[in-house]
Amino acid sequence: MGYLATLKVKTMPFSKDKPYNELPLLPPAAPLETTAILKKAVSAHRQLLELLFERPYCKVKFLVDRDIAKRQRAAVYLKTLEEIGVLRKKKVGKENLYLNVNLYELLAQ
Protein backbone atom coordinates (compact mmCIF):
# COMPACT_ATOMS: atom_id res chain seq x y z
CA MET A 1 0.00 0.00 0.00
CA GLY A 2 1.11 3.49 -0.75
CA TYR A 3 1.38 6.51 1.49
CA LEU A 4 -2.09 7.81 0.69
CA ALA A 5 -3.74 4.50 1.57
CA THR A 6 -2.30 4.61 5.10
CA LEU A 7 -3.03 8.30 5.69
CA LYS A 8 -5.66 8.83 8.36
CA VAL A 9 -7.51 12.10 8.53
CA LYS A 10 -8.73 13.35 11.88
CA THR A 11 -12.02 15.15 11.55
CA MET A 12 -13.29 17.70 14.01
CA PRO A 13 -16.62 16.75 15.59
CA PHE A 14 -19.39 19.13 14.68
CA SER A 15 -22.18 20.14 16.99
CA LYS A 16 -25.01 22.35 15.87
CA ASP A 17 -25.06 24.05 19.27
CA LYS A 18 -21.28 24.51 19.58
CA PRO A 19 -19.69 24.56 16.11
CA TYR A 20 -16.41 26.08 17.36
CA ASN A 21 -15.80 23.92 20.43
CA GLU A 22 -12.60 22.32 19.04
CA LEU A 23 -10.91 25.53 17.85
CA PRO A 24 -7.95 26.88 19.86
CA LEU A 25 -8.36 30.03 21.92
CA LEU A 26 -7.10 33.33 20.52
CA PRO A 27 -3.91 34.73 22.07
CA PRO A 28 -4.38 37.44 24.68
CA ALA A 29 -4.46 40.98 23.38
CA ALA A 30 -1.31 43.08 23.80
CA PRO A 31 -2.54 46.59 23.03
CA LEU A 32 0.58 48.49 24.12
CA GLU A 33 3.02 46.50 22.00
CA THR A 34 0.66 46.33 19.05
CA THR A 35 0.02 50.07 19.14
CA ALA A 36 3.74 50.89 19.24
CA ILE A 37 4.47 48.57 16.32
CA LEU A 38 1.57 49.96 14.32
CA LYS A 39 2.68 53.56 14.91
CA LYS A 40 6.21 52.71 13.77
CA ALA A 41 4.91 51.01 10.62
CA VAL A 42 2.64 53.95 9.74
CA SER A 43 5.52 56.37 10.30
CA ALA A 44 7.85 54.35 8.06
CA HIS A 45 5.29 54.20 5.27
CA ARG A 46 4.61 57.94 5.55
CA GLN A 47 8.35 58.63 5.31
CA LEU A 48 8.60 56.32 2.30
CA LEU A 49 5.75 58.12 0.58
CA GLU A 50 7.32 61.51 1.23
CA LEU A 51 10.67 60.25 -0.08
CA LEU A 52 9.08 59.05 -3.33
CA PHE A 53 7.93 62.58 -4.13
CA GLU A 54 11.12 64.44 -3.22
CA ARG A 55 12.99 63.26 -6.31
CA PRO A 56 11.97 61.57 -9.54
CA TYR A 57 14.03 58.51 -8.53
CA CYS A 58 14.74 56.50 -5.41
CA LYS A 59 17.23 53.86 -4.34
CA VAL A 60 17.68 51.50 -1.42
CA LYS A 61 20.32 53.73 0.18
CA PHE A 62 17.80 56.58 0.53
CA LEU A 63 15.48 54.39 2.62
CA VAL A 64 18.34 53.07 4.74
CA ASP A 65 19.78 56.55 5.36
CA ARG A 66 16.42 57.77 6.65
CA ASP A 67 15.90 54.72 8.89
CA ILE A 68 12.77 53.76 7.00
CA ALA A 69 14.01 50.18 6.68
CA LYS A 70 17.08 48.00 6.69
CA ARG A 71 18.71 47.28 3.34
CA GLN A 72 16.90 44.04 2.52
CA ARG A 73 13.47 45.32 3.59
CA ALA A 74 14.02 48.56 1.66
CA ALA A 75 14.78 46.54 -1.48
CA VAL A 76 11.54 44.59 -0.97
CA TYR A 77 9.54 47.84 -0.59
CA LEU A 78 10.95 49.27 -3.81
CA LYS A 79 10.52 46.01 -5.72
CA THR A 80 6.89 45.81 -4.59
CA LEU A 81 6.27 49.37 -5.74
CA GLU A 82 7.82 48.44 -9.07
CA GLU A 83 5.59 45.36 -9.39
CA ILE A 84 2.41 47.41 -8.89
CA GLY A 85 3.53 50.02 -11.41
CA VAL A 86 4.40 52.95 -9.16
CA LEU A 87 8.13 52.77 -9.89
CA ARG A 88 10.23 51.54 -12.80
CA LYS A 89 13.63 49.94 -12.15
CA LYS A 90 16.71 51.03 -14.09
CA LYS A 91 20.13 49.53 -13.47
CA VAL A 92 22.89 52.15 -13.37
CA GLY A 93 26.32 50.68 -12.72
CA LYS A 94 26.06 48.33 -9.76
CA GLU A 95 22.91 49.79 -8.22
CA ASN A 96 19.25 49.91 -9.10
CA LEU A 97 17.47 53.21 -9.40
CA TYR A 98 13.70 53.23 -9.13
CA LEU A 99 12.13 55.92 -11.29
CA ASN A 100 8.87 57.48 -10.14
CA VAL A 101 7.41 57.62 -13.64
CA ASN A 102 4.43 59.86 -12.87
CA LEU A 103 6.52 62.41 -10.98
CA TYR A 104 9.17 62.37 -13.71
CA GLU A 105 6.52 63.08 -16.38
CA LEU A 106 5.09 65.96 -14.32
CA LEU A 107 8.54 67.50 -13.88
CA ALA A 108 9.35 67.09 -17.59
CA GLN A 109 6.35 69.22 -18.65
PDB file of C-alpha atoms in Angstrom:
ATOM      1  CA  MET A   1       0.000   0.000   0.000  1.00  0.00           C
ATOM      2  CA  GLY A   2       1.109   3.491  -0.747  1.00  0.00           C
ATOM      3  CA  TYR A   3       1.378   6.512   1.488  1.00  0.00           C
ATOM      4  CA  LEU A   4      -2.091   7.813   0.688  1.00  0.00           C
ATOM      5  CA  ALA A   5      -3.738   4.497   1.568  1.00  0.00           C
ATOM      6  CA  THR A   6      -2.299   4.607   5.102  1.00  0.00           C
ATOM      7  CA  LEU A   7      -3.034   8.301   5.691  1.00  0.00           C
ATOM      8  CA  LYS A   8      -5.655   8.827   8.358  1.00  0.00           C
ATOM      9  CA  VAL A   9      -7.509  12.103   8.529  1.00  0.00           C
ATOM     10  CA  LYS A  10      -8.730  13.350  11.877  1.00  0.00           C
ATOM     11  CA  THR A  11     -12.018  15.149  11.549  1.00  0.00           C
ATOM     12  CA  MET A  12     -13.289  17.704  14.008  1.00  0.00           C
ATOM     13  CA  PRO A  13     -16.616  16.750  15.587  1.00  0.00           C
ATOM     14  CA  PHE A  14     -19.392  19.131  14.684  1.00  0.00           C
ATOM     15  CA  SER A  15     -22.176  20.136  16.989  1.00  0.00           C
ATOM     16  CA  LYS A  16     -25.014  22.354  15.869  1.00  0.00           C
ATOM     17  CA  ASP A  17     -25.057  24.053  19.273  1.00  0.00           C
ATOM     18  CA  LYS A  18     -21.281  24.513  19.583  1.00  0.00           C
ATOM     19  CA  PRO A  19     -19.686  24.561  16.113  1.00  0.00           C
ATOM     20  CA  TYR A  20     -16.407  26.083  17.363  1.00  0.00           C
ATOM     21  CA  ASN A  21     -15.802  23.916  20.431  1.00  0.00           C
ATOM     22  CA  GLU A  22     -12.604  22.323  19.037  1.00  0.00           C
ATOM     23  CA  LEU A  23     -10.915  25.530  17.847  1.00  0.00           C
ATOM     24  CA  PRO A  24      -7.948  26.885  19.857  1.00  0.00           C
ATOM     25  CA  LEU A  25      -8.357  30.030  21.918  1.00  0.00           C
ATOM     26  CA  LEU A  26      -7.100  33.329  20.523  1.00  0.00           C
ATOM     27  CA  PRO A  27      -3.914  34.727  22.068  1.00  0.00           C
ATOM     28  CA  PRO A  28      -4.383  37.440  24.676  1.00  0.00           C
ATOM     29  CA  ALA A  29      -4.458  40.981  23.383  1.00  0.00           C
ATOM     30  CA  ALA A  30      -1.309  43.078  23.796  1.00  0.00           C
ATOM     31  CA  PRO A  31      -2.541  46.593  23.026  1.00  0.00           C
ATOM     32  CA  LEU A  32       0.580  48.488  24.122  1.00  0.00           C
ATOM     33  CA  GLU A  33       3.023  46.504  21.996  1.00  0.00           C
ATOM     34  CA  THR A  34       0.656  46.326  19.047  1.00  0.00           C
ATOM     35  CA  THR A  35       0.018  50.068  19.137  1.00  0.00           C
ATOM     36  CA  ALA A  36       3.738  50.888  19.238  1.00  0.00           C
ATOM     37  CA  ILE A  37       4.474  48.569  16.317  1.00  0.00           C
ATOM     38  CA  LEU A  38       1.567  49.962  14.324  1.00  0.00           C
ATOM     39  CA  LYS A  39       2.681  53.564  14.912  1.00  0.00           C
ATOM     40  CA  LYS A  40       6.208  52.711  13.768  1.00  0.00           C
ATOM     41  CA  ALA A  41       4.907  51.007  10.623  1.00  0.00           C
ATOM     42  CA  VAL A  42       2.644  53.947   9.739  1.00  0.00           C
ATOM     43  CA  SER A  43       5.516  56.372  10.304  1.00  0.00           C
ATOM     44  CA  ALA A  44       7.851  54.353   8.056  1.00  0.00           C
ATOM     45  CA  HIS A  45       5.291  54.202   5.266  1.00  0.00           C
ATOM     46  CA  ARG A  46       4.608  57.937   5.547  1.00  0.00           C
ATOM     47  CA  GLN A  47       8.352  58.635   5.313  1.00  0.00           C
ATOM     48  CA  LEU A  48       8.601  56.315   2.297  1.00  0.00           C
ATOM     49  CA  LEU A  49       5.750  58.118   0.578  1.00  0.00           C
ATOM     50  CA  GLU A  50       7.323  61.515   1.234  1.00  0.00           C
ATOM     51  CA  LEU A  51      10.671  60.246  -0.078  1.00  0.00           C
ATOM     52  CA  LEU A  52       9.077  59.050  -3.328  1.00  0.00           C
ATOM     53  CA  PHE A  53       7.928  62.579  -4.127  1.00  0.00           C
ATOM     54  CA  GLU A  54      11.122  64.443  -3.218  1.00  0.00           C
ATOM     55  CA  ARG A  55      12.994  63.256  -6.309  1.00  0.00           C
ATOM     56  CA  PRO A  56      11.972  61.569  -9.540  1.00  0.00           C
ATOM     57  CA  TYR A  57      14.027  58.508  -8.526  1.00  0.00           C
ATOM     58  CA  CYS A  58      14.737  56.499  -5.410  1.00  0.00           C
ATOM     59  CA  LYS A  59      17.232  53.862  -4.344  1.00  0.00           C
ATOM     60  CA  VAL A  60      17.680  51.499  -1.421  1.00  0.00           C
ATOM     61  CA  LYS A  61      20.323  53.734   0.176  1.00  0.00           C
ATOM     62  CA  PHE A  62      17.797  56.583   0.530  1.00  0.00           C
ATOM     63  CA  LEU A  63      15.484  54.391   2.616  1.00  0.00           C
ATOM     64  CA  VAL A  64      18.340  53.068   4.745  1.00  0.00           C
ATOM     65  CA  ASP A  65      19.784  56.553   5.359  1.00  0.00           C
ATOM     66  CA  ARG A  66      16.421  57.771   6.653  1.00  0.00           C
ATOM     67  CA  ASP A  67      15.899  54.724   8.886  1.00  0.00           C
ATOM     68  CA  ILE A  68      12.767  53.763   6.997  1.00  0.00           C
ATOM     69  CA  ALA A  69      14.006  50.179   6.677  1.00  0.00           C
ATOM     70  CA  LYS A  70      17.081  48.004   6.693  1.00  0.00           C
ATOM     71  CA  ARG A  71      18.711  47.283   3.337  1.00  0.00           C
ATOM     72  CA  GLN A  72      16.903  44.038   2.516  1.00  0.00           C
ATOM     73  CA  ARG A  73      13.474  45.320   3.585  1.00  0.00           C
ATOM     74  CA  ALA A  74      14.024  48.563   1.656  1.00  0.00           C
ATOM     75  CA  ALA A  75      14.776  46.537  -1.483  1.00  0.00           C
ATOM     76  CA  VAL A  76      11.535  44.594  -0.967  1.00  0.00           C
ATOM     77  CA  TYR A  77       9.543  47.841  -0.588  1.00  0.00           C
ATOM     78  CA  LEU A  78      10.953  49.274  -3.813  1.00  0.00           C
ATOM     79  CA  LYS A  79      10.525  46.008  -5.716  1.00  0.00           C
ATOM     80  CA  THR A  80       6.889  45.813  -4.589  1.00  0.00           C
ATOM     81  CA  LEU A  81       6.268  49.375  -5.742  1.00  0.00           C
ATOM     82  CA  GLU A  82       7.824  48.438  -9.071  1.00  0.00           C
ATOM     83  CA  GLU A  83       5.592  45.361  -9.391  1.00  0.00           C
ATOM     84  CA  ILE A  84       2.412  47.408  -8.890  1.00  0.00           C
ATOM     85  CA  GLY A  85       3.529  50.020 -11.412  1.00  0.00           C
ATOM     86  CA  VAL A  86       4.396  52.953  -9.162  1.00  0.00           C
ATOM     87  CA  LEU A  87       8.134  52.775  -9.886  1.00  0.00           C
ATOM     88  CA  ARG A  88      10.229  51.545 -12.802  1.00  0.00           C
ATOM     89  CA  LYS A  89      13.627  49.939 -12.149  1.00  0.00           C
ATOM     90  CA  LYS A  90      16.708  51.031 -14.085  1.00  0.00           C
ATOM     91  CA  LYS A  91      20.133  49.527 -13.472  1.00  0.00           C
ATOM     92  CA  VAL A  92      22.889  52.146 -13.366  1.00  0.00           C
ATOM     93  CA  GLY A  93      26.318  50.684 -12.722  1.00  0.00           C
ATOM     94  CA  LYS A  94      26.058  48.326  -9.758  1.00  0.00           C
ATOM     95  CA  GLU A  95      22.909  49.791  -8.220  1.00  0.00           C
ATOM     96  CA  ASN A  96      19.246  49.908  -9.104  1.00  0.00           C
ATOM     97  CA  LEU A  97      17.472  53.214  -9.402  1.00  0.00           C
ATOM     98  CA  TYR A  98      13.697  53.233  -9.133  1.00  0.00           C
ATOM     99  CA  LEU A  99      12.132  55.917 -11.291  1.00  0.00           C
ATOM    100  CA  ASN A 100       8.871  57.479 -10.141  1.00  0.00           C
ATOM    101  CA  VAL A 101       7.412  57.622 -13.642  1.00  0.00           C
ATOM    102  CA  ASN A 102       4.431  59.863 -12.866  1.00  0.00           C
ATOM    103  CA  LEU A 103       6.524  62.410 -10.978  1.00  0.00           C
ATOM    104  CA  TYR A 104       9.166  62.370 -13.713  1.00  0.00           C
ATOM    105  CA  GLU A 105       6.520  63.076 -16.380  1.00  0.00           C
ATOM    106  CA  LEU A 106       5.092  65.959 -14.318  1.00  0.00           C
ATOM    107  CA  LEU A 107       8.541  67.504 -13.880  1.00  0.00           C
ATOM    108  CA  ALA A 108       9.350  67.091 -17.588  1.00  0.00           C
ATOM    109  CA  GLN A 109       6.351  69.217 -18.653  1.00  0.00           C
TER     110      GLN A 109
END
